[in-house]
Short mmCIF file of C-alpha atoms and ligand atoms in Angstrom, two decimals:
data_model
loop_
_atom_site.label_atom_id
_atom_site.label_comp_id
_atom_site.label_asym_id
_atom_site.label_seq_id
_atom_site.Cartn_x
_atom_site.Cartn_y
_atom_site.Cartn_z
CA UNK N 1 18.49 -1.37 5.26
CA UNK N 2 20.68 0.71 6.90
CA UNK N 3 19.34 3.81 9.22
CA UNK N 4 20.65 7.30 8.29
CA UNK N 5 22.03 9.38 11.76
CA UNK N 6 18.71 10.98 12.13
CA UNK N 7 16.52 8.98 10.50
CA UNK N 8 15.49 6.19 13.12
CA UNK N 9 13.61 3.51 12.04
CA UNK N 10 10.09 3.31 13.48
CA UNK N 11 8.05 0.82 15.30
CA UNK N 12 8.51 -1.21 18.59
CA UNK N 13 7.73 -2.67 21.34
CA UNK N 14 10.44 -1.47 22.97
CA UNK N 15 12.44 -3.11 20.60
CA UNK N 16 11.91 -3.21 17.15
CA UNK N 17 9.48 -3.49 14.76
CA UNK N 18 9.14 -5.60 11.84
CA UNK N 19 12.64 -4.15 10.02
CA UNK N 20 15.82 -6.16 10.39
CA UNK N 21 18.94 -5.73 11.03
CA UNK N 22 21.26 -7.75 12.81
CA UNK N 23 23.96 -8.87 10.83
CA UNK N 24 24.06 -13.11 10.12
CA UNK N 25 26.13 -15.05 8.80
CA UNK N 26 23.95 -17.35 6.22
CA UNK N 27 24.97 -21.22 6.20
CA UNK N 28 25.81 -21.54 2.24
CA UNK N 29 28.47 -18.90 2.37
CA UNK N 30 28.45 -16.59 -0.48
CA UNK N 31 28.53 -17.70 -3.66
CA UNK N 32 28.43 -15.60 -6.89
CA UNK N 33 25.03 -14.98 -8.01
CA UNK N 34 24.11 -13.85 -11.62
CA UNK N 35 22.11 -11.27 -11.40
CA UNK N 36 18.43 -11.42 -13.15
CA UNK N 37 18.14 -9.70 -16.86
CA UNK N 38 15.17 -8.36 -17.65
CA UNK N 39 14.49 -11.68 -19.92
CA UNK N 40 14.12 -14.44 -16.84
CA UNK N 41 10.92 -14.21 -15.93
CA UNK N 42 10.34 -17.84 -14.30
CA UNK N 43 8.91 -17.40 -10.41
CA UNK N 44 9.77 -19.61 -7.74
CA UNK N 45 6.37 -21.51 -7.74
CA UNK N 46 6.82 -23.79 -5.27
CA UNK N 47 4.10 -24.39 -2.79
CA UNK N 48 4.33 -23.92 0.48
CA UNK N 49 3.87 -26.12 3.05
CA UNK N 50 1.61 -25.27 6.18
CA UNK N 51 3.50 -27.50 9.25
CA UNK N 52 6.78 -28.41 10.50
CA UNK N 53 7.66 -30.02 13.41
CA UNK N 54 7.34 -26.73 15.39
CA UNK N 55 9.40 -27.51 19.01
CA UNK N 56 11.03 -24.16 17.33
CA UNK N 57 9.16 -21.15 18.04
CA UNK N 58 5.19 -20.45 17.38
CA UNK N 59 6.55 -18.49 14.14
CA UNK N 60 5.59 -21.83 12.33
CA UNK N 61 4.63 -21.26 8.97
CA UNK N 62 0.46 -20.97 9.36
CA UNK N 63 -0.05 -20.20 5.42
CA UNK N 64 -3.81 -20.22 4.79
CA UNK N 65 -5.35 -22.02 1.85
CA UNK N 66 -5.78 -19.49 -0.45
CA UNK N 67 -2.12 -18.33 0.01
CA UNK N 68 -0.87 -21.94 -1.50
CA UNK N 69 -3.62 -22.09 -3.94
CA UNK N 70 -1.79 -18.42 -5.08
CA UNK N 71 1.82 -20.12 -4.85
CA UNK N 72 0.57 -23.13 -6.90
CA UNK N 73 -1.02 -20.90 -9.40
CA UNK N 74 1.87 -18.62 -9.98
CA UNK N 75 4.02 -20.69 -11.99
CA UNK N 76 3.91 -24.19 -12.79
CA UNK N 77 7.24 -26.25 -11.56
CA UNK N 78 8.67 -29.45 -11.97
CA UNK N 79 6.01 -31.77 -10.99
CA UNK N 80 8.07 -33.48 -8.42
CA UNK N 81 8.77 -30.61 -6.44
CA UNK N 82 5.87 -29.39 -6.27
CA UNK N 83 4.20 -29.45 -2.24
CA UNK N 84 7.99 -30.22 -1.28
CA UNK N 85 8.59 -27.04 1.45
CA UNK N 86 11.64 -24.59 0.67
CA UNK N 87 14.87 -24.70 2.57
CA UNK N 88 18.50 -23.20 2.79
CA UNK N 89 19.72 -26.11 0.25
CA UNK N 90 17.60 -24.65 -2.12
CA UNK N 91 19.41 -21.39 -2.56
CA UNK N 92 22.73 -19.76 -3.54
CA UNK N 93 23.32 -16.97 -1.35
CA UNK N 94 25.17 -14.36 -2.70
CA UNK N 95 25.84 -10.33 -1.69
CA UNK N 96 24.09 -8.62 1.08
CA UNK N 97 21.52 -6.29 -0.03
CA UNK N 98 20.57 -4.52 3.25
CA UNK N 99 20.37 -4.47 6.64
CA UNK N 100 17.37 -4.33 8.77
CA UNK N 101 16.56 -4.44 12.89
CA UNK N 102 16.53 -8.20 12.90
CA UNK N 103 18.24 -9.84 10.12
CA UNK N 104 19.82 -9.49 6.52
CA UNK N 105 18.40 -9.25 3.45
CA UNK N 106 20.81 -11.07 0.55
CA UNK N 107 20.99 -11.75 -3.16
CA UNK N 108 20.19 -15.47 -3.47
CA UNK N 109 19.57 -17.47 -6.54
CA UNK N 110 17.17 -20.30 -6.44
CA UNK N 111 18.98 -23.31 -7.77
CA UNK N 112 16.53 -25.56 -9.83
CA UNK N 113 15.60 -22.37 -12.33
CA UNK N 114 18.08 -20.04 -11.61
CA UNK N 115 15.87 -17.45 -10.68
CA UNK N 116 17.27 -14.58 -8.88
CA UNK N 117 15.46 -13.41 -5.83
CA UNK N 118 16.10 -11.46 -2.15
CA UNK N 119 16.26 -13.45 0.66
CA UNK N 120 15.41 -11.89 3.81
CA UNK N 121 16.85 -13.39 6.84
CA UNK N 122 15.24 -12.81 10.43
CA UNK N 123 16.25 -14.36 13.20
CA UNK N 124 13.42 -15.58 15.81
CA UNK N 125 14.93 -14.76 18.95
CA UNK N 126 14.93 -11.36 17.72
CA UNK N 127 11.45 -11.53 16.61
CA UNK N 128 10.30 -12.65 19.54
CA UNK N 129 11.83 -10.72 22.01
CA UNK N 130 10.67 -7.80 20.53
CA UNK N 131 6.91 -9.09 20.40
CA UNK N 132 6.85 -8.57 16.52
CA UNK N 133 5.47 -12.23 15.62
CA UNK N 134 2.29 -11.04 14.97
CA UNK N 135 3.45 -8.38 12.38
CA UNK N 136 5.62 -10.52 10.65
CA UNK N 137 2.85 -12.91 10.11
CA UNK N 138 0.21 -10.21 8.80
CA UNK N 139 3.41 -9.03 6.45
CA UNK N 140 3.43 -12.71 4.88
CA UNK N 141 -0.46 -13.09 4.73
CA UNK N 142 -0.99 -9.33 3.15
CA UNK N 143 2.00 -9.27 0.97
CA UNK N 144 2.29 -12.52 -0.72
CA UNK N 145 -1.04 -11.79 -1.51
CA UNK N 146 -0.62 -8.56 -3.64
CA UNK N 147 -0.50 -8.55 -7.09
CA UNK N 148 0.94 -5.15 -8.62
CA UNK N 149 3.92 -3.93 -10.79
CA UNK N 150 4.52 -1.42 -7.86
CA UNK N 151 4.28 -3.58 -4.99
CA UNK N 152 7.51 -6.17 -4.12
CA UNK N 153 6.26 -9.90 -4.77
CA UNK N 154 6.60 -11.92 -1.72
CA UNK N 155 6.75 -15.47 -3.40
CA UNK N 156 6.81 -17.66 0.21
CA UNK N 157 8.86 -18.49 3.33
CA UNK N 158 10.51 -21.08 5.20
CA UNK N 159 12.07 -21.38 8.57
CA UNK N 160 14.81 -23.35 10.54
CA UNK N 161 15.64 -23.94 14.12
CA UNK N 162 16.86 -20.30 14.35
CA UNK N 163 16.00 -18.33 11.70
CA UNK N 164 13.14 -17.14 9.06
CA UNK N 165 12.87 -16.68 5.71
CA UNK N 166 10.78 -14.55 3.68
CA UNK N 167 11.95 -14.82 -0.94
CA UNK N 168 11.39 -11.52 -2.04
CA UNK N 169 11.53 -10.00 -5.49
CA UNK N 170 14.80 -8.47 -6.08
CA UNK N 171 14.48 -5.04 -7.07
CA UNK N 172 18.12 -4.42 -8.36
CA UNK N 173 17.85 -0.79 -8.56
CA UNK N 174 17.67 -1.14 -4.94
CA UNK N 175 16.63 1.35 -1.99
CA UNK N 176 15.52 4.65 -3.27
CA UNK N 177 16.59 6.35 -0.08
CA UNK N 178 20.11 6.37 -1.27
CA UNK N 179 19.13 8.15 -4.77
CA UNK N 180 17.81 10.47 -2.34
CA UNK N 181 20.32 11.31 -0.42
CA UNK N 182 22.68 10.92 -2.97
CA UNK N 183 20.79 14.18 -5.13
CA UNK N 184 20.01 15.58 -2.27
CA UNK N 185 16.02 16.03 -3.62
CA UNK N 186 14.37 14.83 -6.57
CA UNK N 187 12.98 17.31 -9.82
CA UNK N 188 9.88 17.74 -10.27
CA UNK N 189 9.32 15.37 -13.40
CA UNK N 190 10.89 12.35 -11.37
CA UNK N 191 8.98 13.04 -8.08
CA UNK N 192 5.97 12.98 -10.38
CA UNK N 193 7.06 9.44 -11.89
CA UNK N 194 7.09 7.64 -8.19
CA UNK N 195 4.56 9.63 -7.03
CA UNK N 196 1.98 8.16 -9.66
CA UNK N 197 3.53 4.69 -9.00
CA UNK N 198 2.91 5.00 -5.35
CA UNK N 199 -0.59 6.53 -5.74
CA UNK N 200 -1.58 3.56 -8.10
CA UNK N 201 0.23 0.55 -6.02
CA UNK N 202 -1.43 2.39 -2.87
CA UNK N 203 -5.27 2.56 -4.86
CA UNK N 204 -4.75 -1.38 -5.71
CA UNK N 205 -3.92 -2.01 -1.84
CA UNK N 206 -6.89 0.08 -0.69
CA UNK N 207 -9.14 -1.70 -2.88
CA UNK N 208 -8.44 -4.73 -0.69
CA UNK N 209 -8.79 -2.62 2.69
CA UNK N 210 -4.94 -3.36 2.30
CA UNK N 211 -3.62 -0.01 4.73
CA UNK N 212 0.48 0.40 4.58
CA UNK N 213 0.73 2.77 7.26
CA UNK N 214 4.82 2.60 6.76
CA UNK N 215 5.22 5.02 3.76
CA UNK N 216 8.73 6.44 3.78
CA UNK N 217 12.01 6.42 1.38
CA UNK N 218 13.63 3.50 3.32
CA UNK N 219 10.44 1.46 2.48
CA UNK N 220 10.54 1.83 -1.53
CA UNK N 221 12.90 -0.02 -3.83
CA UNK N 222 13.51 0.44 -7.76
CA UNK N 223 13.19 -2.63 -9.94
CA UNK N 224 15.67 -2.89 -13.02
CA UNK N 225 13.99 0.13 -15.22
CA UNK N 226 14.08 2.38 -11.91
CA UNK N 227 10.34 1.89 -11.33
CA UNK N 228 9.14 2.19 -8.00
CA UNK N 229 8.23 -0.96 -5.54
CA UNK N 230 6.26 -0.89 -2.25
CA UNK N 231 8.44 -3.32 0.23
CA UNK N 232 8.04 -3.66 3.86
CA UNK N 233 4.18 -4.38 4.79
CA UNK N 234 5.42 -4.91 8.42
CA UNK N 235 2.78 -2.38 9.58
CA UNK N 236 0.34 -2.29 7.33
CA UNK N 237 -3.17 -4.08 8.40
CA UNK N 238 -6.51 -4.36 7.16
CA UNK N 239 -9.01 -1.14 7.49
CA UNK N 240 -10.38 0.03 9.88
CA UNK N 241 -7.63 -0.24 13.03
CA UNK N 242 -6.32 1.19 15.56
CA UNK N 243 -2.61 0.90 16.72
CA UNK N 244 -1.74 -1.08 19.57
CA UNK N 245 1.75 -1.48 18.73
CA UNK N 246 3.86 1.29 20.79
CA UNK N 247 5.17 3.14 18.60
CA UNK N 248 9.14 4.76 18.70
CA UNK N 249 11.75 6.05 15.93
CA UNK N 250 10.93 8.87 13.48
CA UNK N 251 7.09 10.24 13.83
CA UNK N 252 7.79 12.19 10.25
CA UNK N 253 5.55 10.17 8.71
CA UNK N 254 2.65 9.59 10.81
CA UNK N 255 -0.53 11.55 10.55
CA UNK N 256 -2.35 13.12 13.54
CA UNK N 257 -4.94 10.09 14.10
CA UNK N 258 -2.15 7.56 14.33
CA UNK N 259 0.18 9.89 16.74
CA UNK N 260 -2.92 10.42 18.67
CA UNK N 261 -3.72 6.50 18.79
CA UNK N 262 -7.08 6.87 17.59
CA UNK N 263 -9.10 4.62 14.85
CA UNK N 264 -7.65 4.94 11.59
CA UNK N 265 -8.67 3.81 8.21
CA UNK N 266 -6.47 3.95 4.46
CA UNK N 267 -6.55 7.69 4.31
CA UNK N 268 -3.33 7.74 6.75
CA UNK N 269 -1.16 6.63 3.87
CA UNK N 270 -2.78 9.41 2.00
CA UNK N 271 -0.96 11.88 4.46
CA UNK N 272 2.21 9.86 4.18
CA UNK N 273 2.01 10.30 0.84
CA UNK N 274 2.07 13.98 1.09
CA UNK N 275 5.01 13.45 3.43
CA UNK N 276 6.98 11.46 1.20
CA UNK N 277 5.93 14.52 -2.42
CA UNK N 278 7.56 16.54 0.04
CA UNK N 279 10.40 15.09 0.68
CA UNK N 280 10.84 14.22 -2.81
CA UNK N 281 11.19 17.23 -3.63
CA UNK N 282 12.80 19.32 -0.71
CA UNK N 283 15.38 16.33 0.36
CA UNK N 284 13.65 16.10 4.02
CA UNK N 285 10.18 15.63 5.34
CA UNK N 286 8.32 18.71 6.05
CA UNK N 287 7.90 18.43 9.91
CA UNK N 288 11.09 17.38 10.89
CA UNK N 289 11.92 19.11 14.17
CA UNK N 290 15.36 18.69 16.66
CA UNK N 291 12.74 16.54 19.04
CA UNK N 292 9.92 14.05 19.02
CA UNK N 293 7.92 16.79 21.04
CA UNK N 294 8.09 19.50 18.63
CA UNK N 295 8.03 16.97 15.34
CA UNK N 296 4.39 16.02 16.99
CA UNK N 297 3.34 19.69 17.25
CA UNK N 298 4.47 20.10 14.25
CA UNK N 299 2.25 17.86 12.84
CA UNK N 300 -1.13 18.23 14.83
CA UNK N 301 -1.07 21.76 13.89
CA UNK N 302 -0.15 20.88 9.92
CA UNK N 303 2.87 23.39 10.32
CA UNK N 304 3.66 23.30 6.33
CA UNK N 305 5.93 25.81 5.14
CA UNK N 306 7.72 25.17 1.44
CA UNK N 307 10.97 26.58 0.02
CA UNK N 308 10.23 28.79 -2.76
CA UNK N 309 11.51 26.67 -4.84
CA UNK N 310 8.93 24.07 -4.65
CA UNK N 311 6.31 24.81 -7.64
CA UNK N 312 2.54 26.15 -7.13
CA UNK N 313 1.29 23.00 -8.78
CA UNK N 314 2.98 20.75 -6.30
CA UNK N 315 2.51 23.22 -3.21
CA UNK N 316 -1.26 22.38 -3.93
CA UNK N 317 -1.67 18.42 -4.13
CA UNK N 318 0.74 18.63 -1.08
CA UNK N 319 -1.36 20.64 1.17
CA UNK N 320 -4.18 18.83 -0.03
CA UNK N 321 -3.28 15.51 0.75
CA UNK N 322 -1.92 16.92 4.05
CA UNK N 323 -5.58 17.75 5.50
CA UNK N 324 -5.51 17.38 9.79
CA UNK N 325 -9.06 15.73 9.33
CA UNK N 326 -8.99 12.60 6.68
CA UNK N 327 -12.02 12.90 5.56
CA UNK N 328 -10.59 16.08 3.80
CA UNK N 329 -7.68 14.33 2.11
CA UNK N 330 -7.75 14.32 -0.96
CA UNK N 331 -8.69 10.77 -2.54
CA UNK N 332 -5.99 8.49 -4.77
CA UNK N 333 -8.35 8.93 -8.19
CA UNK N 334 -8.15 13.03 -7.44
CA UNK N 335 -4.20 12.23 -6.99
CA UNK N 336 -3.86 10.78 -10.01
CA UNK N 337 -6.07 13.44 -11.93
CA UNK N 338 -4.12 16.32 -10.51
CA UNK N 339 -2.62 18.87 -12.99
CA UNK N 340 1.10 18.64 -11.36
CA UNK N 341 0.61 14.67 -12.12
CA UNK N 342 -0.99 14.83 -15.24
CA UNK N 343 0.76 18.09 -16.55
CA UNK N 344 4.22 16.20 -15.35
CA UNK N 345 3.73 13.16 -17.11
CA UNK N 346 2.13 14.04 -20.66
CA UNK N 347 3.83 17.26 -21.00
CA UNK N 348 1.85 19.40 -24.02
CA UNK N 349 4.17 20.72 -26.36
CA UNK N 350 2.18 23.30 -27.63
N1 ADE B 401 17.32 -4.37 -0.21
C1 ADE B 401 16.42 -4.83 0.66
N2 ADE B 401 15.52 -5.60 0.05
C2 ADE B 401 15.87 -5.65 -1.26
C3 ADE B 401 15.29 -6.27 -2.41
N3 ADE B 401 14.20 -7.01 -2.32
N4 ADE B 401 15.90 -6.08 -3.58
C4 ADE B 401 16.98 -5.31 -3.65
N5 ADE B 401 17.55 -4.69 -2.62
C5 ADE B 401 16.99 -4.88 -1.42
#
């Protein structure tokens, strides 16, 4: 994932938060990788392991019950390997996909079914320098937990000496940032496709208290038919919390109650979803300002002005899901009932 000039990715601890990006070099040098058609279907299955001799960092792989029972479950494999713990040796690496703050992501191909899959590649002194541990555990624990066609699968880890491994779905349409910035802004009709995608992936998450809390272009992939996938749960947490994490990089997507530190609860990623319909459709996010100073104005006073442009129907779930107090927002069913949604998506012909 590469950072736009301007666009600088958020968290840290004065370092980094739980994007990667450091290039590295991966040990089984790139081979080519066949690329998934839309007929393989077979999962990596394989159950993870929960120890390794851990003189290596405290990043060892703590997977909880339930998470292998979920792994075991979510396709059968060869009996024999099943329990046996992934490695390296088990993939073909091939292109890079991305770049984040502390490792690649690459195209890998897992070797016993050929499935293809992301491999993203973080290295632990990176990790731990910058105090992100803890997030990249809750990102493992929440993620390869979720179960939607608009949320990336996280099918397991695995670790070396050095490095860590999280097998990701490969969304071959890849980051939807770059259809962004490559139209410039998105028509109505297709903000209104990803918008419903993202309102539905977000209403499965906040049935589990599941919060994002990272909503933004760079964040969202596109799977082969150009449908929408929630990646990145680096930040996101279980509801109610309050941020402890220090937070630097863009504010354009934070509502007031996280900029002003205080408790928050799933309706923030209601206002980032107002964030991100506006950017959809005007090719930046609404309070973008030349400084952090004026971008946090900006947004404690709700400073929303719209090109003309932008359509009546859309001005209004906009400014309603960008509501100062949360309790105003409105909720994901509304979102989903709203005429530019509906209207959008079963046009009348009459
Ligand atoms: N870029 C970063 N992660 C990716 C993924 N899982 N699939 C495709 N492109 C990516």
């Amino acid at each position: 994932m590469a950072a736009e000039p301007g666009r600088v990715l958020k968290p840290c601890n004065g370092a980094g938060g739980p994007h990667i990006t450091s290039a590295v070099k991966p040990r089984v040098a790139g081979l080519p990788v066949k690329e998934r058609t839309s007929t393989q279907s077979a999962e990596p299955g394989r159950v993870l392991k929960t120890s390794e001799s851990s003189e290596d960092s405290d990043l060892t792989p703590t997977a909880k019950p339930g998470m292998e029972e979920e792994h075991a479950s979510a396709k059968p494999r060869e009996p024999t390997v099943t329990g046996q713990k992934w490695s390296l040796q088990d993939f073909d690496i091939g292109r890079p996909l991305g770049k984040g703050k502390f490792g690649n992501v690459y195209l890998a191909r897992e070797k016993s079914t050929k499935y293809v899959v992301a491999l993203k590649v973080l290295f632990k002194s990176q990790l731990q320098k910058a105090g992100v541990e803890h997030q990249l555990r809750r990102e493992v624990e929440i993620q390869s937990h979720l179960r939607h066609p608009h949320i990336l699968r996280l099918f397991g880890y695995f670790h070396d000496k050095t490095r860590v491994y999280l097998i990701l779905e490969y969304a071959p349409k890849g980051e939807l940032y770059k259809e962004l910035t490559k139209n410039t802004r998105f028509e109505e009709k297709r903000a209104v496709v990803y918008i419903n995608q993202l309102a539905s992936a977000l209403q499965y998450c906040h049935s589990k208290k599941v919060i994002h809390r990272d909503i933004k272009p760079e964040n969202l992939l596109l799977g082969h038919t150009g449908d929408l996938k929630i990646a990145d749960f680096g930040w996101s947490v279980h509801a109610p919390s309050s941020r402890r994490t220090t937070l630097c990089g863009t504010l354009d997507y934070l509502p007031p109650e996280m900029i002003e530190g205080s408790l928050h609860d799933e309706k923030v990623d209601l206002w980032s979803l107002g964030v991100l319909c506006y950017e959809f459709l005007v090719g930046k996010p609404p309070f973008e300002a030349a400084s952090h100073e004026e971008t946090y104005r900006r947004i404690t006073r709700v400073d929303l002005r719209f090109p003309s442009y932008v359509s009546n129907s859309a001005r209004s779930l906009i400014s309603m899901l960008l509501k100062h107090d949360p309790n105003q927002r409105i909720s994901l069913d509304k979102v989903l009932e709203h005429p530019w949604i509906k209207d959008n998506l079963n046009p009348t012909t009459s």
